[in-house]
């Protein structure tokens, strides 16, 4: 029940909204996040494993496939995060986000949990298509599509949270730093309306510039994170396959290493369209 | 909630007309059964009538049920959680509107059936009827969403997501639930023996084969 409440708050942006960010911390319990990610991933894995259960002759092997999918989906995301985290953190430090290592980890975990929540919510649709389809290439491509949509949603969420964070810390810095002398100066010289309006204009311009810079920095950081996480993630997915289980092949925990993710997508497309 | 309130979606003081999902489902059941019975009456087979009467409400409502979890998460992500109840009621009333429109077209279908025994004509006729009913549903959906979009433009994205998901699932559902009319010369069955296929794969194959 507690987990569900956390998930609910998470999806609403409860942990990444202005009030939570104001004190300079993204406060989400890491352990809860990991637990949620595992649970949601396992739910989607279960739906994926349904394909093997329905299309394989050997029920025992199919159940094994189901179990392995349930483990593999959360593993895919958490392992990818573990591997890319050092480089993601370095990137974030280079982009001067003022996020500590723990903060970065939490932020990324939040994004992954959102991603997995969307995946899990697509579960019933996947199950429906599994029930009615025996075309293996179609199911493969449908899964690629669902993962892509969920990934995009996670990314949008991350983008919004990061922008809020940068906007917040940017605003803080100008409140406490560079602009403090300006009002004092105004008082000591000619405190007339003209002067005041000039200061207001300057502050407005600086704020604008700062929010523009925040947007730019966010964009660069997100692109960097995205490329890194995407490359490692798709390779990780490839290493961990099979997730669905080819009806023409026996159960294997892992397949032999060959080819790569993109090639497989194009082969599946070719088989579906031929 | 009467038919008029359902279709007109009167909006007072910036809030939506009070509807309840349960009542909408009741409309779906009633209207779906009524039209399904009409649709299945082609060739005058009571069993087919009964089967179609069961299938039509299923077709109208079940596709949406599969999509609700994703729709819920998407609404949350868009920050539209507070409006989710209203969005859901809007969607439910659009499906109820589809059923009501269908039911209202039922007598016309019956009259047009009486002048023909061509299966192809019956199929095309029902296609047209479903098209009209979907249009009615779309209008009601748009009316329900208008206030929501005014309140927050991001509802437009949610609506688009809903329509994409819903149609993606419903097309496959319709394919699985065939036959709705039933070839009069064939034995009457609830589902076709070969119905466990994939609509998208089949359509693609048909296109490719016709081009060869």
Short mmCIF file of C-alpha atoms in Angstrom, two decimals:
data_model
loop_
_atom_site.label_atom_id
_atom_site.label_comp_id
_atom_site.label_asym_id
_atom_site.label_seq_id
_atom_site.Cartn_x
_atom_site.Cartn_y
_atom_site.Cartn_z
CA UNK A 1 0.00 0.00 0.00
CA UNK A 2 2.84 2.29 0.94
CA UNK A 3 4.62 1.46 -2.31
CA UNK A 4 1.52 2.30 -4.30
CA UNK A 5 1.20 5.64 -2.54
CA UNK A 6 4.83 6.43 -3.34
CA UNK A 7 4.28 5.48 -6.96
CA UNK A 8 1.21 7.67 -7.11
CA UNK A 9 3.08 10.65 -5.68
CA UNK A 10 5.96 9.96 -8.04
CA UNK A 11 3.79 9.94 -11.13
CA UNK A 12 2.16 13.17 -10.10
CA UNK A 13 5.60 14.72 -9.94
CA UNK A 14 5.29 14.92 -6.16
CA UNK A 15 8.97 14.30 -5.45
CA UNK A 16 10.26 16.55 -8.18
CA UNK A 17 8.03 19.59 -7.74
CA UNK A 18 9.15 23.01 -6.62
CA UNK A 19 8.47 22.56 -2.89
CA UNK A 20 10.59 19.44 -2.71
CA UNK A 21 13.38 20.96 -4.72
CA UNK A 22 13.36 24.25 -2.84
CA UNK A 23 15.51 22.99 0.02
CA UNK A 24 18.09 21.82 -2.48
CA UNK A 25 17.29 18.14 -2.24
CA UNK A 26 15.34 15.62 -4.23
CA UNK A 27 13.93 13.55 -1.45
CA UNK A 28 12.96 10.11 -2.55
CA UNK A 29 13.81 6.99 -0.60
CA UNK A 30 16.22 5.06 -2.84
CA UNK A 31 15.26 1.69 -1.42
CA UNK A 32 11.58 2.30 -2.12
CA UNK A 33 12.41 3.36 -5.65
CA UNK A 34 14.41 0.22 -6.35
CA UNK A 35 11.66 -1.93 -4.87
CA UNK A 36 9.09 -0.18 -7.04
CA UNK A 37 11.25 -0.56 -10.15
CA UNK A 38 11.68 -4.29 -9.52
CA UNK A 39 7.96 -4.76 -8.93
CA UNK A 40 6.87 -2.82 -12.01
CA UNK A 41 9.50 -4.43 -14.22
CA UNK A 42 8.49 -7.88 -13.03
CA UNK A 43 4.86 -7.10 -13.88
CA UNK A 44 5.78 -6.26 -17.45
CA UNK A 45 8.11 -9.26 -17.61
CA UNK A 46 5.19 -11.47 -16.62
CA UNK A 47 3.15 -10.11 -19.52
CA UNK A 48 6.10 -10.67 -21.86
CA UNK A 49 6.47 -14.25 -20.64
CA UNK A 50 2.85 -14.89 -21.48
CA UNK A 51 3.89 -15.17 -25.14
CA UNK A 52 6.12 -18.15 -24.41
CA UNK A 53 3.41 -19.76 -22.29
CA UNK A 54 0.95 -19.56 -25.18
CA UNK A 55 3.18 -20.32 -28.14
CA UNK A 56 5.54 -22.97 -26.78
CA UNK A 57 4.71 -26.66 -26.72
CA UNK A 58 6.70 -27.30 -23.56
CA UNK A 59 4.91 -25.65 -20.59
CA UNK A 60 7.78 -26.15 -18.16
CA UNK A 61 10.23 -24.34 -20.41
CA UNK A 62 7.67 -21.61 -21.00
CA UNK A 63 7.27 -21.04 -17.28
CA UNK A 64 11.03 -20.80 -16.99
CA UNK A 65 11.02 -18.23 -19.78
CA UNK A 66 8.30 -16.29 -17.97
CA UNK A 67 10.30 -16.30 -14.76
CA UNK A 68 13.46 -15.23 -16.52
CA UNK A 69 11.61 -12.36 -18.25
CA UNK A 70 10.28 -11.22 -14.88
CA UNK A 71 13.81 -11.04 -13.55
CA UNK A 72 15.35 -9.66 -16.71
CA UNK A 73 13.16 -6.58 -17.28
CA UNK A 74 13.98 -4.85 -13.96
CA UNK A 75 17.56 -6.10 -14.29
CA UNK A 76 17.87 -4.49 -17.71
CA UNK A 77 17.12 -1.04 -16.32
CA UNK A 78 18.95 -1.28 -13.01
CA UNK A 79 22.10 -2.82 -14.51
CA UNK A 80 22.17 -0.20 -17.24
CA UNK A 81 21.91 2.52 -14.62
CA UNK A 82 24.65 0.89 -12.55
CA UNK A 83 27.00 0.74 -15.51
CA UNK A 84 26.31 4.19 -16.89
CA UNK A 85 26.03 6.00 -13.56
CA UNK A 86 29.68 7.08 -13.24
CA UNK A 87 29.71 8.63 -16.69
CA UNK A 88 26.24 10.14 -16.22
CA UNK A 89 27.37 11.74 -12.99
CA UNK A 90 30.50 13.15 -14.62
CA UNK A 91 28.37 14.60 -17.40
CA UNK A 92 26.03 16.20 -14.88
CA UNK A 93 28.95 17.68 -12.97
CA UNK A 94 30.41 19.03 -16.23
CA UNK A 95 27.07 20.65 -16.96
CA UNK A 96 27.25 22.34 -13.53
CA UNK A 97 23.90 21.08 -12.30
CA UNK A 98 25.01 21.20 -8.62
CA UNK A 99 23.50 17.75 -8.21
CA UNK A 100 25.43 15.54 -5.83
CA UNK A 101 26.09 11.90 -6.72
CA UNK A 102 23.24 10.70 -4.50
CA UNK A 103 20.90 13.32 -5.96
CA UNK A 104 21.80 12.31 -9.51
CA UNK A 105 21.20 8.67 -8.65
CA UNK A 106 17.79 9.50 -7.17
CA UNK A 107 16.78 11.62 -10.13
CA UNK A 108 17.75 8.88 -12.59
CA UNK A 109 16.02 6.24 -10.49
CA UNK A 110 12.86 8.34 -10.48
CA UNK A 111 12.98 8.57 -14.27
CA UNK A 112 13.51 4.82 -14.58
CA UNK A 113 10.63 4.10 -12.22
CA UNK A 114 8.36 6.33 -14.29
CA UNK A 115 9.53 4.50 -17.40
CA UNK A 116 8.78 1.12 -15.80
CA UNK A 117 5.41 2.32 -14.50
CA UNK A 118 4.38 3.19 -18.03
CA UNK A 119 5.69 -0.19 -19.25
CA UNK A 120 3.67 -1.99 -16.59
CA UNK A 121 0.60 -0.01 -17.49
CA UNK A 122 0.98 -1.19 -21.10
CA UNK A 123 0.91 -4.75 -19.74
CA UNK A 124 -2.80 -5.41 -20.37
CA UNK A 125 -2.48 -4.23 -23.98
CA UNK A 126 0.54 -6.46 -24.51
CA UNK A 127 -1.32 -9.37 -22.93
CA UNK A 128 -4.29 -8.78 -25.21
CA UNK A 129 -2.11 -8.86 -28.32
CA UNK A 130 -0.26 -11.91 -27.01
CA UNK A 131 -3.57 -13.73 -26.63
CA UNK A 132 -4.59 -12.98 -30.17
CA UNK A 133 -1.33 -13.13 -32.11
CA UNK A 134 1.07 -15.91 -32.90
CA UNK A 135 3.32 -13.77 -35.09
CA UNK A 136 6.69 -13.64 -33.31
CA UNK A 137 8.09 -10.71 -35.36
CA UNK A 138 4.95 -8.66 -34.64
CA UNK A 139 5.26 -9.23 -30.90
CA UNK A 140 8.94 -8.33 -31.00
CA UNK A 141 8.25 -5.05 -32.79
CA UNK A 142 5.29 -4.26 -30.53
CA UNK A 143 7.60 -4.64 -27.55
CA UNK A 144 10.22 -2.41 -29.14
CA UNK A 145 7.49 0.18 -29.73
CA UNK A 146 6.21 -0.01 -26.15
CA UNK A 147 9.73 0.28 -24.73
CA UNK A 148 10.34 3.27 -26.99
CA UNK A 149 7.15 5.04 -25.87
CA UNK A 150 7.86 4.34 -22.21
CA UNK A 151 11.43 5.52 -22.64
CA UNK A 152 10.27 8.77 -24.22
CA UNK A 153 7.86 9.37 -21.36
CA UNK A 154 10.60 8.75 -18.80
CA UNK A 155 12.81 11.17 -20.69
CA UNK A 156 10.16 13.87 -20.76
CA UNK A 157 9.71 13.43 -17.04
CA UNK A 158 13.46 13.68 -16.46
CA UNK A 159 13.66 16.76 -18.64
CA UNK A 160 10.91 18.52 -16.71
CA UNK A 161 12.37 17.63 -13.31
CA UNK A 162 15.84 18.74 -14.36
CA UNK A 163 14.60 22.03 -15.77
CA UNK A 164 12.75 22.75 -12.55
CA UNK A 165 15.85 21.91 -10.58
CA UNK A 166 18.16 24.08 -12.67
CA UNK A 167 15.67 26.93 -12.69
CA UNK A 168 15.44 26.70 -8.92
CA UNK A 169 19.15 26.62 -8.23
CA UNK A 170 19.73 29.31 -10.85
CA UNK A 171 17.21 31.58 -9.15
CA UNK A 172 18.83 30.91 -5.79
CA UNK A 173 22.24 31.87 -7.05
CA UNK A 174 21.06 35.20 -8.36
CA UNK A 175 19.13 35.95 -5.19
CA UNK A 176 22.10 35.34 -2.95
CA UNK A 177 24.93 36.22 -5.29
CA UNK A 178 25.51 38.57 -8.13
CA UNK A 179 22.44 40.72 -7.84
CA UNK A 180 22.48 41.58 -4.18
CA UNK A 181 24.50 44.77 -4.50
CA UNK A 182 22.14 46.20 -7.06
CA UNK A 183 19.26 47.25 -4.71
CA UNK A 184 21.72 48.65 -2.13
CA UNK A 185 23.34 50.71 -4.84
CA UNK A 186 19.96 51.99 -5.91
CA UNK A 187 19.17 53.17 -2.41
CA UNK A 188 22.45 55.00 -1.92
CA UNK A 189 22.24 56.92 -5.20
CA UNK A 190 18.95 58.25 -6.55
CA UNK A 191 16.08 56.10 -5.36
CA UNK A 192 13.65 57.38 -7.97
CA UNK A 193 11.13 55.47 -9.98
CA UNK A 194 13.24 55.53 -13.12
CA UNK A 195 16.13 53.88 -11.42
CA UNK A 196 13.86 51.28 -9.89
CA UNK A 197 12.36 50.37 -13.21
CA UNK A 198 15.83 50.12 -14.71
CA UNK A 199 16.84 47.67 -12.00
CA UNK A 200 13.67 45.69 -12.49
CA UNK A 201 14.38 45.50 -16.20
CA UNK A 202 17.92 44.33 -15.58
CA UNK A 203 16.74 41.71 -13.12
CA UNK A 204 14.15 40.59 -15.62
CA UNK A 205 16.75 40.31 -18.35
CA UNK A 206 19.13 38.37 -16.13
CA UNK A 207 16.33 36.04 -15.08
CA UNK A 208 15.43 35.51 -18.71
CA UNK A 209 19.04 34.84 -19.60
CA UNK A 210 19.36 32.46 -16.70
CA UNK A 211 16.27 30.49 -17.60
CA UNK A 212 17.51 30.38 -21.18
CA UNK A 213 20.87 29.06 -20.01
CA UNK A 214 19.11 26.54 -17.77
CA UNK A 215 17.12 25.30 -20.74
CA UNK A 216 20.25 25.02 -22.84
CA UNK A 217 22.21 23.20 -20.16
CA UNK A 218 19.31 20.85 -19.50
CA UNK A 219 19.04 20.06 -23.16
CA UNK A 220 22.74 19.31 -23.52
CA UNK A 221 22.80 17.17 -20.41
CA UNK A 222 19.69 15.26 -21.41
CA UNK A 223 21.06 14.57 -24.88
CA UNK A 224 24.31 13.33 -23.35
CA UNK A 225 22.52 11.11 -20.83
CA UNK A 226 20.17 9.87 -23.47
CA UNK A 227 22.93 8.82 -25.86
CA UNK A 228 24.89 7.06 -23.13
CA UNK A 229 21.95 5.34 -21.50
CA UNK A 230 20.42 4.45 -24.86
CA UNK A 231 23.56 2.83 -26.25
CA UNK A 232 24.31 0.86 -23.10
CA UNK A 233 20.62 0.04 -22.57
CA UNK A 234 20.04 -1.39 -26.03
CA UNK A 235 23.25 -3.43 -25.78
CA UNK A 236 22.23 -4.63 -22.32
CA UNK A 237 18.84 -5.63 -23.66
CA UNK A 238 20.64 -7.52 -26.40
CA UNK A 239 22.92 -9.32 -23.95
CA UNK A 240 20.00 -10.28 -21.68
CA UNK A 241 17.77 -11.60 -24.47
CA UNK A 242 15.60 -13.62 -25.03
CA UNK A 243 12.78 -11.74 -23.34
CA UNK A 244 9.94 -13.13 -25.43
CA UNK A 245 11.33 -16.45 -26.55
CA UNK A 246 11.37 -17.59 -30.18
CA UNK A 247 8.78 -20.39 -30.58
CA UNK A 248 11.21 -22.23 -32.87
CA UNK A 249 14.06 -22.32 -30.38
CA UNK A 250 14.51 -24.14 -27.06
CA UNK A 251 14.58 -22.23 -23.76
CA UNK A 252 17.87 -20.54 -23.01
CA UNK A 253 18.70 -18.23 -20.17
CA UNK A 254 20.92 -16.22 -22.50
CA UNK A 255 21.46 -16.50 -26.20
CA UNK A 256 24.81 -16.82 -27.90
CA UNK A 257 26.40 -13.44 -28.49
CA UNK A 258 25.98 -12.47 -32.10
CA UNK A 259 24.67 -9.61 -34.20
CA UNK A 260 23.22 -6.53 -32.44
CA UNK A 261 20.00 -4.81 -31.48
CA UNK A 262 19.47 -2.62 -34.55
CA UNK A 263 20.15 -5.46 -36.95
CA UNK A 264 17.60 -7.61 -35.12
CA UNK A 265 14.94 -4.87 -35.35
CA UNK A 266 15.45 -4.61 -39.10
CA UNK A 267 15.37 -8.40 -39.51
CA UNK A 268 12.09 -8.56 -37.57
CA UNK A 269 10.66 -5.77 -39.72
CA UNK A 270 11.76 -7.63 -42.85
CA UNK A 271 10.18 -10.88 -41.66
CA UNK A 272 6.94 -9.17 -40.69
CA UNK A 273 6.66 -7.33 -44.00
CA UNK A 274 7.66 -10.17 -46.31
CA UNK B 1 -28.98 10.53 -17.28
CA UNK B 2 -31.11 10.63 -20.36
CA UNK B 3 -30.02 10.31 -23.97
CA UNK B 4 -30.28 14.04 -24.46
CA UNK B 5 -27.96 14.85 -21.56
CA UNK B 6 -25.55 12.21 -22.79
CA UNK B 7 -25.33 13.53 -26.34
CA UNK B 8 -25.63 17.26 -25.75
CA UNK B 9 -23.10 17.36 -22.92
CA UNK B 10 -24.49 20.54 -21.43
CA UNK B 11 -21.81 22.44 -19.66
CA UNK B 12 -22.73 24.69 -16.78
CA UNK B 13 -20.41 26.91 -14.75
CA UNK B 14 -17.25 25.49 -16.20
CA UNK B 15 -17.92 21.96 -15.05
CA UNK B 16 -18.92 18.94 -17.02
CA UNK B 17 -22.36 17.47 -17.04
CA UNK B 18 -22.59 14.97 -14.19
CA UNK B 19 -22.34 11.49 -15.63
CA UNK B 20 -21.30 8.29 -13.98
CA UNK B 21 -19.21 5.59 -15.56
CA UNK B 22 -21.62 2.93 -14.37
CA UNK B 23 -24.54 4.57 -16.10
CA UNK B 24 -22.49 4.91 -19.28
CA UNK B 25 -21.70 1.20 -19.14
CA UNK B 26 -25.41 0.51 -18.78
CA UNK B 27 -26.00 2.53 -21.94
CA UNK B 28 -23.25 0.62 -23.73
CA UNK B 29 -24.84 -2.67 -22.71
CA UNK B 30 -28.36 -1.64 -23.70
CA UNK B 31 -27.49 0.04 -26.98
CA UNK B 32 -24.94 -2.62 -27.91
CA UNK B 33 -27.35 -5.48 -27.32
CA UNK B 34 -30.08 -3.69 -29.28
CA UNK B 35 -27.93 -3.01 -32.33
CA UNK B 36 -26.15 -6.36 -32.11
CA UNK B 37 -29.50 -8.14 -32.30
CA UNK B 38 -30.40 -6.12 -35.40
CA UNK B 39 -27.00 -6.72 -36.99
CA UNK B 40 -27.17 -10.46 -36.36
CA UNK B 41 -30.62 -10.78 -37.84
CA UNK B 42 -29.23 -11.03 -41.37
CA UNK B 43 -30.41 -14.35 -42.74
CA UNK B 44 -32.88 -14.67 -39.85
CA UNK B 45 -30.88 -16.92 -37.54
CA UNK B 46 -31.88 -16.52 -33.85
CA UNK B 47 -28.56 -17.90 -32.62
CA UNK B 48 -26.59 -15.40 -34.69
CA UNK B 49 -28.83 -12.65 -33.30
CA UNK B 50 -27.94 -13.68 -29.77
CA UNK B 51 -24.22 -13.97 -30.54
CA UNK B 52 -24.06 -10.55 -32.16
CA UNK B 53 -26.05 -9.05 -29.28
CA UNK B 54 -23.39 -10.33 -26.87
CA UNK B 55 -20.44 -9.31 -29.02
CA UNK B 56 -21.38 -5.72 -29.82
CA UNK B 57 -21.27 -4.32 -26.26
CA UNK B 58 -18.00 -6.22 -25.78
CA UNK B 59 -16.56 -4.60 -28.89
CA UNK B 60 -17.56 -1.13 -27.71
CA UNK B 61 -16.27 -1.42 -24.16
CA UNK B 62 -13.53 -4.04 -23.87
CA UNK B 63 -10.91 -2.26 -25.98
CA UNK B 64 -11.13 0.73 -23.69
CA UNK B 65 -10.68 -1.41 -20.58
CA UNK B 66 -7.29 -2.64 -21.79
CA UNK B 67 -6.16 0.95 -22.32
CA UNK B 68 -7.26 2.44 -19.00
CA UNK B 69 -4.06 1.59 -17.05
CA UNK B 70 -1.84 3.26 -19.67
CA UNK B 71 -4.22 6.19 -19.93
CA UNK B 72 -4.10 6.63 -16.17
CA UNK B 73 -0.31 6.69 -16.09
CA UNK B 74 -0.14 9.03 -19.08
CA UNK B 75 -2.56 11.45 -17.40
CA UNK B 76 -0.46 11.36 -14.26
CA UNK B 77 2.71 12.07 -16.19
CA UNK B 78 1.09 15.00 -17.91
CA UNK B 79 0.12 16.38 -14.51
CA UNK B 80 -3.58 15.88 -15.18
CA UNK B 81 -4.28 13.60 -12.26
CA UNK B 82 -6.90 15.89 -10.73
CA UNK B 83 -8.98 15.72 -13.91
CA UNK B 84 -8.65 11.98 -14.46
CA UNK B 85 -12.13 11.22 -13.13
CA UNK B 86 -13.68 13.69 -15.50
CA UNK B 87 -11.58 12.48 -18.41
CA UNK B 88 -12.70 8.92 -17.71
CA UNK B 89 -16.33 9.97 -17.48
CA UNK B 90 -15.94 11.84 -20.77
CA UNK B 91 -14.54 8.75 -22.43
CA UNK B 92 -17.20 6.50 -20.93
CA UNK B 93 -19.95 8.81 -22.14
CA UNK B 94 -18.43 8.87 -25.64
CA UNK B 95 -18.61 5.08 -25.71
CA UNK B 96 -22.18 5.26 -24.41
CA UNK B 97 -22.90 7.69 -27.23
CA UNK B 98 -21.52 5.19 -29.76
CA UNK B 99 -23.90 2.56 -28.38
CA UNK B 100 -26.87 4.93 -28.39
CA UNK B 101 -26.13 6.04 -31.96
CA UNK B 102 -25.82 2.41 -33.05
CA UNK B 103 -29.11 1.51 -31.39
CA UNK B 104 -30.81 4.40 -33.12
CA UNK B 105 -29.54 3.12 -36.46
CA UNK B 106 -30.74 -0.42 -35.76
CA UNK B 107 -34.19 -0.06 -37.35
CA UNK B 108 -32.62 1.36 -40.52
CA UNK B 109 -30.33 -1.66 -40.72
CA UNK B 110 -33.36 -3.95 -40.34
CA UNK B 111 -35.24 -2.19 -43.13
CA UNK B 112 -32.25 -2.29 -45.47
CA UNK B 113 -31.61 -5.98 -44.63
CA UNK B 114 -35.15 -6.79 -45.70
CA UNK B 115 -34.42 -5.70 -49.26
CA UNK B 116 -31.34 -7.84 -49.86
CA UNK B 117 -29.71 -11.19 -49.31
CA UNK B 118 -26.22 -10.12 -50.33
CA UNK B 119 -23.66 -10.77 -47.59
CA UNK B 120 -21.24 -8.21 -49.02
CA UNK B 121 -23.95 -5.53 -48.86
CA UNK B 122 -24.73 -6.39 -45.24
CA UNK B 123 -21.06 -6.08 -44.34
CA UNK B 124 -20.69 -2.73 -46.06
CA UNK B 125 -23.94 -1.45 -44.53
CA UNK B 126 -22.76 -2.29 -41.01
CA UNK B 127 -19.41 -0.71 -41.73
CA UNK B 128 -21.20 2.51 -42.60
CA UNK B 129 -23.39 2.30 -39.49
CA UNK B 130 -20.38 1.80 -37.24
CA UNK B 131 -18.68 4.70 -38.97
CA UNK B 132 -21.63 6.99 -38.23
CA UNK B 133 -21.83 5.81 -34.64
CA UNK B 134 -18.10 6.38 -34.15
CA UNK B 135 -18.53 9.89 -35.49
CA UNK B 136 -21.28 10.45 -32.92
CA UNK B 137 -18.95 9.15 -30.22
CA UNK B 138 -16.18 11.45 -31.42
CA UNK B 139 -18.46 14.47 -31.22
CA UNK B 140 -19.47 13.64 -27.66
CA UNK B 141 -15.83 13.00 -26.75
CA UNK B 142 -14.79 16.35 -28.19
CA UNK B 143 -17.58 18.10 -26.27
CA UNK B 144 -16.56 16.45 -23.03
CA UNK B 145 -12.92 17.30 -23.57
CA UNK B 146 -13.52 20.92 -24.52
CA UNK B 147 -13.77 22.11 -20.90
CA UNK B 148 -10.83 19.97 -19.92
CA UNK B 149 -8.66 21.39 -22.70
CA UNK B 150 -9.69 24.90 -21.74
CA UNK B 151 -8.59 24.18 -18.21
CA UNK B 152 -5.28 22.68 -19.29
CA UNK B 153 -4.13 22.43 -22.93
CA UNK B 154 -2.14 19.31 -22.12
CA UNK B 155 -5.44 17.41 -22.17
CA UNK B 156 -5.07 17.57 -25.94
CA UNK B 157 -2.03 15.30 -25.69
CA UNK B 158 -3.89 12.95 -23.35
CA UNK B 159 -6.81 12.80 -25.77
CA UNK B 160 -4.50 12.02 -28.67
CA UNK B 161 -2.82 9.27 -26.62
CA UNK B 162 -6.21 7.82 -25.75
CA UNK B 163 -7.42 7.76 -29.34
CA UNK B 164 -4.20 6.13 -30.57
CA UNK B 165 -4.25 3.43 -27.89
CA UNK B 166 -7.97 2.83 -28.12
CA UNK B 167 -8.09 2.38 -31.87
CA UNK B 168 -4.93 0.28 -31.94
CA UNK B 169 -6.54 -2.18 -29.52
CA UNK B 170 -10.11 -1.98 -30.80
CA UNK B 171 -9.19 -2.76 -34.41
CA UNK B 172 -7.52 -5.97 -33.24
CA UNK B 173 -10.48 -6.71 -30.95
CA UNK B 174 -12.93 -6.31 -33.81
CA UNK B 175 -10.81 -8.68 -35.88
CA UNK B 176 -10.85 -11.29 -33.11
CA UNK B 177 -14.57 -11.04 -32.44
CA UNK B 178 -15.55 -11.70 -36.04
CA UNK B 179 -18.04 -12.71 -37.42
CA UNK B 180 -20.53 -10.05 -36.42
CA UNK B 181 -22.97 -10.77 -39.21
CA UNK B 182 -22.03 -14.27 -40.25
CA UNK B 183 -22.14 -15.79 -43.73
CA UNK B 184 -25.70 -17.26 -43.84
CA UNK B 185 -24.49 -20.40 -45.64
CA UNK B 186 -21.84 -21.22 -43.04
CA UNK B 187 -22.63 -22.84 -39.71
CA UNK B 188 -23.23 -20.28 -36.96
CA UNK B 189 -20.28 -20.02 -34.57
CA UNK B 190 -19.38 -17.64 -31.77
CA UNK B 191 -15.85 -17.05 -33.11
CA UNK B 192 -14.25 -18.05 -36.36
CA UNK B 193 -11.91 -20.97 -36.17
CA UNK B 194 -9.10 -18.85 -37.63
CA UNK B 195 -9.91 -15.72 -35.66
CA UNK B 196 -6.80 -15.83 -33.45
CA UNK B 197 -4.78 -13.88 -35.93
CA UNK B 198 -3.39 -10.42 -35.95
CA UNK B 199 -5.38 -7.82 -37.85
CA UNK B 200 -2.35 -5.72 -38.72
CA UNK B 201 -0.33 -8.66 -40.00
CA UNK B 202 -3.32 -9.89 -42.03
CA UNK B 203 -3.99 -6.50 -43.59
CA UNK B 204 -0.34 -6.15 -44.52
CA UNK B 205 -0.33 -9.63 -46.09
CA UNK B 206 -3.47 -8.79 -48.07
CA UNK B 207 -1.85 -5.63 -49.41
CA UNK B 208 1.37 -7.42 -50.33
CA UNK B 209 -0.49 -10.30 -52.00
CA UNK B 210 -2.63 -7.94 -54.03
CA UNK B 211 0.46 -6.15 -55.29
CA UNK B 212 2.19 -9.33 -56.41
#
